[in-house]
Coordinates of C-alpha atoms in Angstrom, one line a residue:
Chain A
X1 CA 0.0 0.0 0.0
X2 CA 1.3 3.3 -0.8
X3 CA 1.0 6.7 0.6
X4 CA -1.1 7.8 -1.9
X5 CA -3.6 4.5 -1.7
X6 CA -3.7 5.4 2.2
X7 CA -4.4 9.2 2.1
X8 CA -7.8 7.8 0.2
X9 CA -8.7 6.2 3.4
X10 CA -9.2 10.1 4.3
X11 CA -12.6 9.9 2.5
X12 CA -13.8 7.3 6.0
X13 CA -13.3 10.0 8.4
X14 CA -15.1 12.5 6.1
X15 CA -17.9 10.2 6.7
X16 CA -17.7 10.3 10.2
X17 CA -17.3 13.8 10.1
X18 CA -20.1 14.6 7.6
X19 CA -22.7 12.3 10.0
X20 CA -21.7 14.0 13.7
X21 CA -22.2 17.4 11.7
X22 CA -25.2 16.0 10.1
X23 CA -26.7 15.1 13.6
X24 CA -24.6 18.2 15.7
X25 CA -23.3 15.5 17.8
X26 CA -20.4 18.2 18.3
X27 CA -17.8 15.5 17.8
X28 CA -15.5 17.1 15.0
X29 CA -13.0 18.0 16.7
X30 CA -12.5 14.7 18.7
X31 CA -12.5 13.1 15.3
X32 CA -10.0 15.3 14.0
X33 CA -7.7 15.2 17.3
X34 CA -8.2 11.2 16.8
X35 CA -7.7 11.0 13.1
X36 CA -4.2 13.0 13.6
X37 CA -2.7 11.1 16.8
X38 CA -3.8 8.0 15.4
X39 CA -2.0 8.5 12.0
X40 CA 1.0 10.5 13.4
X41 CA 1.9 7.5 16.5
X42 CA 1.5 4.3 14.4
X43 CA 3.4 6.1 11.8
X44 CA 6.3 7.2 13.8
X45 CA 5.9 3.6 16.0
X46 CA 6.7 2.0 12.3
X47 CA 9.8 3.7 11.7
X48 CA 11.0 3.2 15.4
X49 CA 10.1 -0.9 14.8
X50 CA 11.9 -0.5 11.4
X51 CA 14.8 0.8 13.4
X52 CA 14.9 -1.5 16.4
X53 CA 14.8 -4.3 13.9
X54 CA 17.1 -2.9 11.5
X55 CA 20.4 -2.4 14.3
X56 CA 18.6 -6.0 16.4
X57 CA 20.2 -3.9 19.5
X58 CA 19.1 -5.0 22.3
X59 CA 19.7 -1.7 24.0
X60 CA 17.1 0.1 21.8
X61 CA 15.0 -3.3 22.1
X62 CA 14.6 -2.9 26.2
X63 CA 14.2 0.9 25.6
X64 CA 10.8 0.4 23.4
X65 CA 9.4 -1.9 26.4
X66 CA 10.2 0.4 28.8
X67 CA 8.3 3.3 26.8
X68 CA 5.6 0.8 26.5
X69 CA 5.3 -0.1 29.9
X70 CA 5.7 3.5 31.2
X71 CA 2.8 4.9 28.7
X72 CA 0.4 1.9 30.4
X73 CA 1.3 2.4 34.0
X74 CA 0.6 5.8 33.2
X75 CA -2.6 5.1 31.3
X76 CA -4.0 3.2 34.2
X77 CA -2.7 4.9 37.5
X78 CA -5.9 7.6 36.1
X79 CA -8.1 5.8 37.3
X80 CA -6.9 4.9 41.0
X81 CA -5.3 9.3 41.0
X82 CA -5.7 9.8 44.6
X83 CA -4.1 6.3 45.2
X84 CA -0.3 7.8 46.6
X85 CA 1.9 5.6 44.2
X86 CA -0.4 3.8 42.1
X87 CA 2.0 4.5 39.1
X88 CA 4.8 2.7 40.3
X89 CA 3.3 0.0 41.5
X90 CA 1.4 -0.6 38.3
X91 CA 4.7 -0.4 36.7
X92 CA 5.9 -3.2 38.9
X93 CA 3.2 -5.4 37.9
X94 CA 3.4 -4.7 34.4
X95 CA 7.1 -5.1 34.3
X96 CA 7.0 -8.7 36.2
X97 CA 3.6 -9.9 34.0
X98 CA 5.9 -9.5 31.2
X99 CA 9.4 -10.5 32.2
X100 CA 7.7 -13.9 33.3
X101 CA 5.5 -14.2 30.0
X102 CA 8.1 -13.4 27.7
X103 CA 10.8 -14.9 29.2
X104 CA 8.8 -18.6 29.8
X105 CA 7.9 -17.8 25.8
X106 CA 11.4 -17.7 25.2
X107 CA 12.5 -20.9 27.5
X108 CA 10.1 -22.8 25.7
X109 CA 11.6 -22.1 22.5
X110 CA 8.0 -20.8 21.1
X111 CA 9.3 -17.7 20.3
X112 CA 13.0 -16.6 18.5
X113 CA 14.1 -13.5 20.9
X114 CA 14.0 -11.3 17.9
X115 CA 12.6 -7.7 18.2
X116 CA 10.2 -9.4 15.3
X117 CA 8.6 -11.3 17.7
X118 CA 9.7 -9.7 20.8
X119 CA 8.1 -6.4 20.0
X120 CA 4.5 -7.0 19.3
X121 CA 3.7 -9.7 21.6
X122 CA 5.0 -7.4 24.2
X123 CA 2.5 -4.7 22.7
X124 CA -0.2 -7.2 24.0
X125 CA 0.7 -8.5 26.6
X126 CA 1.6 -4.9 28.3
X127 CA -1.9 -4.0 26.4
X128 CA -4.0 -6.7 28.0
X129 CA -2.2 -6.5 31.4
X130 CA -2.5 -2.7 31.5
X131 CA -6.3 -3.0 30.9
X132 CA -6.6 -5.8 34.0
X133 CA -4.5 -3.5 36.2
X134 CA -6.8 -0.7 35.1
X135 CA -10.0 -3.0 35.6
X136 CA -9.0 -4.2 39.3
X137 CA -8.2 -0.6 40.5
X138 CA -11.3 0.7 39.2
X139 CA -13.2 -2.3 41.1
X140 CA -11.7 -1.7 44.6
X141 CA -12.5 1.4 44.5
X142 CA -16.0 0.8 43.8
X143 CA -15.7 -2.5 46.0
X144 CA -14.5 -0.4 49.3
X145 CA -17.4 2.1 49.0
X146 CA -20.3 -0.3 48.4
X147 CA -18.5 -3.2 51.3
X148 CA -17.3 -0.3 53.8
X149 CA -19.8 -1.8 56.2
X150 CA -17.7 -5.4 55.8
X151 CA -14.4 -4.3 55.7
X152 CA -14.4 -2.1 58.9
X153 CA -16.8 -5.1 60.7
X154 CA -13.6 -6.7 60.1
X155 CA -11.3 -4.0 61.4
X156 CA -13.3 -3.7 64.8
X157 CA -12.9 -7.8 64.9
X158 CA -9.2 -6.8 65.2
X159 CA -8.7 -8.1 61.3
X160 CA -5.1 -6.9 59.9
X161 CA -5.6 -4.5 56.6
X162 CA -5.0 -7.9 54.6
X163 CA -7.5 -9.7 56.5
X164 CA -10.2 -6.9 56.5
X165 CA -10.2 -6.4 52.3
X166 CA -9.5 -10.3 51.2
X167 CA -13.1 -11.2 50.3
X168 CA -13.0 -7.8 48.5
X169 CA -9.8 -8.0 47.2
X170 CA -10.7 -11.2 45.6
X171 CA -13.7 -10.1 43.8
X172 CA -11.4 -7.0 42.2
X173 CA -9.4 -9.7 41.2
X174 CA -11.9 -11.7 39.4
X175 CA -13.7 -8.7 38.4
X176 CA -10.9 -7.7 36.2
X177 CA -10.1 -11.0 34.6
X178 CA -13.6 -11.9 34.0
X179 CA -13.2 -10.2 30.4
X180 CA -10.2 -11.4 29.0
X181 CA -11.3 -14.8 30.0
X182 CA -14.7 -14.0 28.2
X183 CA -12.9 -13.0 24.6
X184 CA -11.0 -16.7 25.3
X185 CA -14.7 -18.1 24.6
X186 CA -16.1 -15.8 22.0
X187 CA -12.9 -15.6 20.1
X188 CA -13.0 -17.0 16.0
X189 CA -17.0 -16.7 16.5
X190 CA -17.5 -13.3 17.0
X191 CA -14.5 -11.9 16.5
X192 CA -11.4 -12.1 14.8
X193 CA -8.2 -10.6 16.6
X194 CA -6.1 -7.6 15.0
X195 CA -2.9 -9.5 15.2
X196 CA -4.3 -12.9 13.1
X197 CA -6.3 -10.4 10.5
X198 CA -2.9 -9.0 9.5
X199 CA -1.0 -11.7 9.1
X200 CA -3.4 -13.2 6.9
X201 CA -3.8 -10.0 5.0
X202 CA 0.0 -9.5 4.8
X203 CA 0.2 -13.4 3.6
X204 CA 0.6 -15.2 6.4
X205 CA -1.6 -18.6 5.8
X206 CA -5.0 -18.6 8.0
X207 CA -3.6 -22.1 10.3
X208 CA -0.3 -20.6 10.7
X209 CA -2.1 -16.8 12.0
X210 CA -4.6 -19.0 13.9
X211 CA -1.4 -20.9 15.9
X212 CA 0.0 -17.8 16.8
X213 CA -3.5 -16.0 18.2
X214 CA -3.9 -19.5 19.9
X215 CA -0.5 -19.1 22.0
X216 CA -1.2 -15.0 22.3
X217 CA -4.7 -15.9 23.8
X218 CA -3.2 -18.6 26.2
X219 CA -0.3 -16.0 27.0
X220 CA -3.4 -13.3 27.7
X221 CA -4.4 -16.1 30.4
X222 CA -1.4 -15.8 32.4
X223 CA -0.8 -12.3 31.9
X224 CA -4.1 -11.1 33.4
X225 CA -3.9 -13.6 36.4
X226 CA 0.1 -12.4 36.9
X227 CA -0.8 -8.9 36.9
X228 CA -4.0 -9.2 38.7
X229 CA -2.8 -10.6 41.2
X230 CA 0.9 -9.1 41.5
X231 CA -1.4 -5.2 41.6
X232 CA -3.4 -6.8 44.2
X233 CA -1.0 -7.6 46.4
X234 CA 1.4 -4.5 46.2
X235 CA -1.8 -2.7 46.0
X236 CA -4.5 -3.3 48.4
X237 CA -3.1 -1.3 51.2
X238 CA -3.4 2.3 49.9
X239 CA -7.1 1.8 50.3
X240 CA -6.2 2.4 53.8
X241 CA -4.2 5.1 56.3
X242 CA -0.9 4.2 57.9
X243 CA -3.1 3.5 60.8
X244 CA -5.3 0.8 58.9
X245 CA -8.2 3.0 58.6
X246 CA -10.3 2.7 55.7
X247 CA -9.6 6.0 53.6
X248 CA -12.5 7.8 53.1
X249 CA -13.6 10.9 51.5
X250 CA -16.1 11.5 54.2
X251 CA -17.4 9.3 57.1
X252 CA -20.3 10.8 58.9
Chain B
X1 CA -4.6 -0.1 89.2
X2 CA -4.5 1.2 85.6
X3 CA -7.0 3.4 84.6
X4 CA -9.2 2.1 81.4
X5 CA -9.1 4.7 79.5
X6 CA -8.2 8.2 79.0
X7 CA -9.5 10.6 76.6
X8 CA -7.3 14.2 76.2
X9 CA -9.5 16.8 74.4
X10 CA -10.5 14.5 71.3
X11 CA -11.8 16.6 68.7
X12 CA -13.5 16.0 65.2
X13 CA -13.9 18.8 62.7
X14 CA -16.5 18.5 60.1
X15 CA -14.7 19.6 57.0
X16 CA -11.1 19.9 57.8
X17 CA -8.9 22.2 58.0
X18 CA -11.4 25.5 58.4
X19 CA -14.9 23.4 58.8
X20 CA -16.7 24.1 62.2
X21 CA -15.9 21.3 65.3
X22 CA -18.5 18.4 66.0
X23 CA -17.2 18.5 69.0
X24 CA -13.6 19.2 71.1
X25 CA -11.7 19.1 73.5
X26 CA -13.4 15.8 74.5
X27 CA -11.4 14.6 78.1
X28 CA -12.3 12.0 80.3
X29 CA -11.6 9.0 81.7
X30 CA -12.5 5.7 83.1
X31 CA -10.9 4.4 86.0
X32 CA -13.0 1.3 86.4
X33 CA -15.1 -1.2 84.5
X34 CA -18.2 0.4 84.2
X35 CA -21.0 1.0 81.4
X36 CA -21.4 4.5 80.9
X37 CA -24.2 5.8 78.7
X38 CA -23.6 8.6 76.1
X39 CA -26.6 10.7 75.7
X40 CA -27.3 14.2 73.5
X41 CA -29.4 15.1 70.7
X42 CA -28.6 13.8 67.2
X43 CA -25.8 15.3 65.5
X44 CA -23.5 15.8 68.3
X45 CA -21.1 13.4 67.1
X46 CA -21.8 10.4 69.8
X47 CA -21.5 7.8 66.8
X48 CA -18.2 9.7 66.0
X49 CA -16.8 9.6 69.1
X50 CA -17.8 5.3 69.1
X51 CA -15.7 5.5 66.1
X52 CA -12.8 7.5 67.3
X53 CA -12.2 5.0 70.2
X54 CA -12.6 2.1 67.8
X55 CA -10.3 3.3 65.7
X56 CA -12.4 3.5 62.8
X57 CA -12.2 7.5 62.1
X58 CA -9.4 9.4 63.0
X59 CA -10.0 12.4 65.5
X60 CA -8.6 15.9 64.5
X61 CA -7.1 16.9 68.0
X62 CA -6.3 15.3 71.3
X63 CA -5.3 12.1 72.4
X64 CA -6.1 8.9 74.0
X65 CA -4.9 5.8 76.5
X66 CA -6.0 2.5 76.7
X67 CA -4.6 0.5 79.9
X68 CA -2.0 3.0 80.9
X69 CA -0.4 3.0 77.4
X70 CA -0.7 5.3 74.7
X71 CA -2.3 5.1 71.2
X72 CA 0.8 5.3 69.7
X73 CA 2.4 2.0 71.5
X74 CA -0.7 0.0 70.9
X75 CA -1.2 -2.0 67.2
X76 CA -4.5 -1.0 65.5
X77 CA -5.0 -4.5 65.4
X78 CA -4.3 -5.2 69.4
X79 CA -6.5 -1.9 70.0
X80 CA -9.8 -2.9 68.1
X81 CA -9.0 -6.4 70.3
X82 CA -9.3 -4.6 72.8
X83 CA -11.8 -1.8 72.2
X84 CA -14.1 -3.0 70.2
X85 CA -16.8 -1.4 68.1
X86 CA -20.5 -2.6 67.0
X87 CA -22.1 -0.6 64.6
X88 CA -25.6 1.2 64.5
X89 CA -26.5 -0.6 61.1
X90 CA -25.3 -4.5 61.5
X91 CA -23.4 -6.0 58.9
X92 CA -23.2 -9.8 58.4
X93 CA -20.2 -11.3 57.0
X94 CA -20.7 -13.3 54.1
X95 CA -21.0 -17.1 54.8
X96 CA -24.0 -18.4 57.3
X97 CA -24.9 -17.7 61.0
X98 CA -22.2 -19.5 62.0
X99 CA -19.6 -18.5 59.8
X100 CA -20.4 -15.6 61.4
X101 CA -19.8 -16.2 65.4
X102 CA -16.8 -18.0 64.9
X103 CA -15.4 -14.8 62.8
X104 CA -13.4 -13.4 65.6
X105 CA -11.9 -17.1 66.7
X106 CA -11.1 -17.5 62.7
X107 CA -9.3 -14.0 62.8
X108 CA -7.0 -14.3 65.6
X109 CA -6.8 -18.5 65.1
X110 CA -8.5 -19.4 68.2
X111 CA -10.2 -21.8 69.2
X112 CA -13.9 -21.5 69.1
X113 CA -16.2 -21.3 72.3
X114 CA -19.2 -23.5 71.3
X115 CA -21.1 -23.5 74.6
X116 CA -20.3 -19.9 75.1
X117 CA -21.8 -18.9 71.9
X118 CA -25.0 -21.0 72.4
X119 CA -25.3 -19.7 75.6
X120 CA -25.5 -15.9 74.6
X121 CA -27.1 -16.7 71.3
X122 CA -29.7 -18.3 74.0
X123 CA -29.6 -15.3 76.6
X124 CA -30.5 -13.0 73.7
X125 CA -33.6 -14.8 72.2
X126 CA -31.6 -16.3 69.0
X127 CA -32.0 -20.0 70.0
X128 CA -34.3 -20.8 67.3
X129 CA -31.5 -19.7 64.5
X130 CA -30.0 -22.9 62.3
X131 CA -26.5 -21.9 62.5
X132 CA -26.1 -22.8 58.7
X133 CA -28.2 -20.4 56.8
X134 CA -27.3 -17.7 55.0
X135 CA -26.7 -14.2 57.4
X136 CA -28.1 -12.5 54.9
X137 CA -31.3 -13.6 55.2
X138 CA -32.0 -12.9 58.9
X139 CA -34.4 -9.8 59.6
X140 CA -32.4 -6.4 61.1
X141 CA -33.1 -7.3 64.7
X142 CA -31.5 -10.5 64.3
X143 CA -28.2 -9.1 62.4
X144 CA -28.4 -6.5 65.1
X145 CA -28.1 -9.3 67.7
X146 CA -26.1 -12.0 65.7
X147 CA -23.6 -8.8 65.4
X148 CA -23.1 -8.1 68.8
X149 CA -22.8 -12.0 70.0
X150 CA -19.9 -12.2 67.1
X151 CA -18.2 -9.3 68.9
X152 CA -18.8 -10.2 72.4
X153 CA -16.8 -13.7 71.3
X154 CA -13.7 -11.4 71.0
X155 CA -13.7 -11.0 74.4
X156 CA -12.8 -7.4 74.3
X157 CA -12.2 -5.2 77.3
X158 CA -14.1 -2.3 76.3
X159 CA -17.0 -2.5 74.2
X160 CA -18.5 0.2 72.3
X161 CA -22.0 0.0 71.3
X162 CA -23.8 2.2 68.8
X163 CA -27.3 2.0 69.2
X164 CA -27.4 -1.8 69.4
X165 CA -30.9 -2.3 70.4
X166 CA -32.7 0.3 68.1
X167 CA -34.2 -2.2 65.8
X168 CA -35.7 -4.5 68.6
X169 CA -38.8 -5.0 69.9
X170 CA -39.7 -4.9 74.0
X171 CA -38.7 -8.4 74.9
X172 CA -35.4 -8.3 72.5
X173 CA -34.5 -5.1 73.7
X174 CA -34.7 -6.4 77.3
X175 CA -32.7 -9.6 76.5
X176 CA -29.6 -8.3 74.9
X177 CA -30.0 -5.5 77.9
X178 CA -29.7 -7.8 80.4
X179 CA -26.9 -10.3 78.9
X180 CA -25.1 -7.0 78.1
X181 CA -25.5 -5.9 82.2
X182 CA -24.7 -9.6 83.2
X183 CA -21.5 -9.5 80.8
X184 CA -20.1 -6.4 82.8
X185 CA -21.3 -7.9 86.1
X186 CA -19.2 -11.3 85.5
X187 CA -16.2 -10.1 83.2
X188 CA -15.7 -6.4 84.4
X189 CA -16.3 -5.9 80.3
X190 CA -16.6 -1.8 80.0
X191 CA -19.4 -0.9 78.0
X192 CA -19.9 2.1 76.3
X193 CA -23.3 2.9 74.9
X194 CA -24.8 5.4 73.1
X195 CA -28.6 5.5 73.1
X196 CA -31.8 7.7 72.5
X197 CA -33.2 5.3 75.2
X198 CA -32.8 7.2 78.3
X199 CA -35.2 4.8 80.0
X200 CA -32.4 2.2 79.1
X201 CA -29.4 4.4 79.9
X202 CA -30.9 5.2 83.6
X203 CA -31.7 1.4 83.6
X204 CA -28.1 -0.1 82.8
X205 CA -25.5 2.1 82.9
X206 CA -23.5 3.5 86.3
X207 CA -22.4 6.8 84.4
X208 CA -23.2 8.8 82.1
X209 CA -21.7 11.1 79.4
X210 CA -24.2 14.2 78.0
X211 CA -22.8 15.3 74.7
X212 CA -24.1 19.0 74.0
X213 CA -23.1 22.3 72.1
X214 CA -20.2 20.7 70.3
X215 CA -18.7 19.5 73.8
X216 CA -18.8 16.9 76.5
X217 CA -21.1 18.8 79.1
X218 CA -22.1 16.6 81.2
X219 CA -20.1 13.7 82.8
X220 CA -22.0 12.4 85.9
X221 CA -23.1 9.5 88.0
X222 CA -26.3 8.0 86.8
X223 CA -28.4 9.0 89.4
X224 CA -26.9 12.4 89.8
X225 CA -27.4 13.0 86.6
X226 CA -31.2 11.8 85.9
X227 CA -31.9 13.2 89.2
X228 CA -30.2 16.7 89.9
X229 CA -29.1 17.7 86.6
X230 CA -26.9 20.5 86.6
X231 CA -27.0 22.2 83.1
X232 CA -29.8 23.8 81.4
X233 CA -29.7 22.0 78.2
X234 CA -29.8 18.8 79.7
X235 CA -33.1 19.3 82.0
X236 CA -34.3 20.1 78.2
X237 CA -32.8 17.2 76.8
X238 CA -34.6 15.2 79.8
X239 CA -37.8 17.0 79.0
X240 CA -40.7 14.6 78.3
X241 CA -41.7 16.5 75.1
X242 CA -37.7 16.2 74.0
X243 CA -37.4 12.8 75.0
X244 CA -40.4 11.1 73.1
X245 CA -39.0 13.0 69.8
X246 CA -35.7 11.2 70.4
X247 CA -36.9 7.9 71.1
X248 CA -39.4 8.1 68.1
X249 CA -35.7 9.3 66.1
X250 CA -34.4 6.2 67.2
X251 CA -36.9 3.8 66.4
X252 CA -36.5 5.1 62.8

């Protein structure tokens, strides 16, 4: 595909944009922000890969993941802000999930460590991982308002912090793996992933796409239970005081 | 001997650091196992107060001692062990009735007092539970009830009790009463209480603490205080008119 052939893909958000003026739904702009970021990262991420793969460094290899991880602790400390830390434990979780995924990848032999293979699959797994991360904070926080009543029962039992947000902890935790388990069943009936869709449209043949999504979407398994339960754990007490309170933003 | 415990001009502030006081410079202190009853009109932070000794809520001023020892040498854990708080609006514990009483004996990997349980759960008109269904289920007077036995099974020294007997009828109400007097009367257990029942606080309790004007105003012995009152606003918080307002308050 050439430059040229791409710029006529222009005409779909003109669609987009001629329908939300159509119906004022006020989202030109949005459109247009998207349309730009969209176009300008994937293009500058493809000469970056070209790049990486071009000197095989492993320096400029570990320096992508890093910026990859980074971006998604980032991304998903939003949604736990008032959480003192959040970032850096995210970043924790994220960097272990994939050190253990890739690495076992790599003992296995099902992967050459080339930035090929390296590179992408990292992209998903920090992708998926970021999203349970993201998922299980969002949860607690939820979880400790609605069970406030259960936790600090607990608490006045004489329950540690640990003991006092288990049963709660544990439903964060399944909360947020709940979905990537649910794309494992739906997966080749409803949908058909990204990464198998291109290799079949750059060539690849449909079996030898499908084996790959197959050992992605078993990787996606560990991942989300490694990083669900690695944030968990580092986690769980910032949802209380240094005096194992449970924070609140008002009580009475 | 070691006085119980001693409370230096507590203080909670509504909306810190500039919001008006609920109450300060709270001091007093108990020498001796008693059950002191904590009395004033709604909204002058008696629940808060509960929760500031149970170490639920964090005070804004003052200080406070538990057994000779200072809050700052006693574990939150050990404290709540030792102070312990029931709440207004029972919570069960997920799991069934039983799951439930042995809570605190889980917690702190104790062995669990069968006959001592049956007993109370006896004294307090909760024979005719089956132990194994669901907590959930029971009506409010019977969480409020099932609630209390699971904390008195910690054996705490100090109990403190928010309204534990608002959702009962006559005979309940006279029941848990009663255990709670024959508790202190056996085990020296201290028991504070805060009601709207003044008929219950003249009935069970040896002291009692009147809470008014954002203070602690009155701190007298029973008797003294039903009987010669010395401030103005508490022969109008005795009033007749006053007190059948409260009570209907606390029956909501």
């Amino acid at each position: 595909m050439t430059y040229l052939s791409m710029s006529f893909a222009a005409a779909f958000v003109l669609i987009a944009l001629m329908l939300s003026t159509w119906q004022k739904l006020g989202m030109g702009k949005d459109i247009v922000i998207g349309t730009v970021r969209c176009t300008v990262q994937l293009l500058a991420i493809g000469y970056v890969l070209q790049f990486v793969f071009h000197s095989n460094h492993f320096g400029f290899i570990g320096a992508l993941l890093l910026m990859m991880i980074s971006v998604a602790s980032w991304n998903a400390s939003r949604r736990g802000a008032r959480l003192k830390g959040i970032y850096w434990l995210i970043f924790a979780s994220l960097s272990v999930t994939e050190i253990v995924t890739m690495g076992l990848m790599i003992l296995l032999g099902l992967v050459t460590p080339i930035p090929q293979y390296l590179i992408p699959m990292s992209g998903m797994i920090i992708g998926a991982s970021m999203i349970v991360c993201s998922l299980f904070i969002t949860q607690m926080n939820q979880e400790t308002a609605s069970s406030r009543g259960e936790i600090e029962a607990l608490l006045s039992l004489g329950a540690t912090r640990r003991q006092a947000i288990q049963d709660v902890m544990k439903r964060s935790i399944k909360a947020s793996m709940i979905p990537t388990f649910d794309t494992m069943k739906t997966i080749g009936l409803v949908q058909l992933p990204g990464m198998m869709t291109g290799m079949i449209i750059a060539g690849a043949s449909p079996i030898e796409a499908v084996r790959y999504q197959i050992l992605i979407m078993l990787i996606f398994s560990s991942a989300a239970a490694i990083s669900a339960v690695m944030i968990s754990l580092l986690s769980y007490r910032l949802w209380f005081t240094k005096d194992s309170m449970l924070r609140a933003e008002q009580v009475n | 001997m070691t006085t119980i415990l001693q409370l230096e001009g507590l203080g909670k502030q509504l909306h810190p650091p500039d919001g008006p006081w609920l109450f300060r410079d709270f001091s007093a202190s108990v020498a001796e196992p008693l059950i002191i009853s904590i009395l004033g009109k709604s909204g002058q932070g008696k629940s808060t107060l509960l929760r500031i000794l149970g170490r639920l809520t964090a005070p804004d001023c003052g200080s406070m001692r538990l057994q000779g020892r200072d809050l700052s040498q006693w574990t939150p854990e050990a404290w709540r062990m030792t102070v312990s708080y029931v709440a207004q609006q029972p919570v069960m514990l997920p799991g069934s009735v039983e799951d439930n009483l042995r809570a605190a004996a889980l917690l702190h990997q104790r062995s669990f007092d069968l006959t001592q349980a049956r007993q109370w759960m006896e004294q307090i008109g909760l024979d005719h539970l089956d132990w194994n269904s669901g907590a959930q289920q029971l009506s409010g007077g019977e969480k409020q009830r099932l609630a209390l036995i699971r904390t008195l099974l910690l054996r705490p020294a100090v109990l403190l009790l928010d309204e534990v007997t608002s959702s009962l009828d006559s005979i309940s109400k006279q029941a848990t009463e009663r255990l709670l007097v024959d508790l202190h009367a056996h085990s020296g257990t201290t028991i504070l209480w805060v009601t709207h029942d003044w008929e219950e606080a003249r009935i069970t309790s040896q002291r009692i603490w009147f809470m008014a004007d954002g203070r602690l105003l009155e701190d007298a012995d029973s008797r003294t205080f039903f009987d010669s009152t010395r401030t103005e606003e508490a022969r109008a918080f005795l009033r007749p008119s006053h007190l059948l307002a409260e009570s209907l308050e606390g029956a909501r």
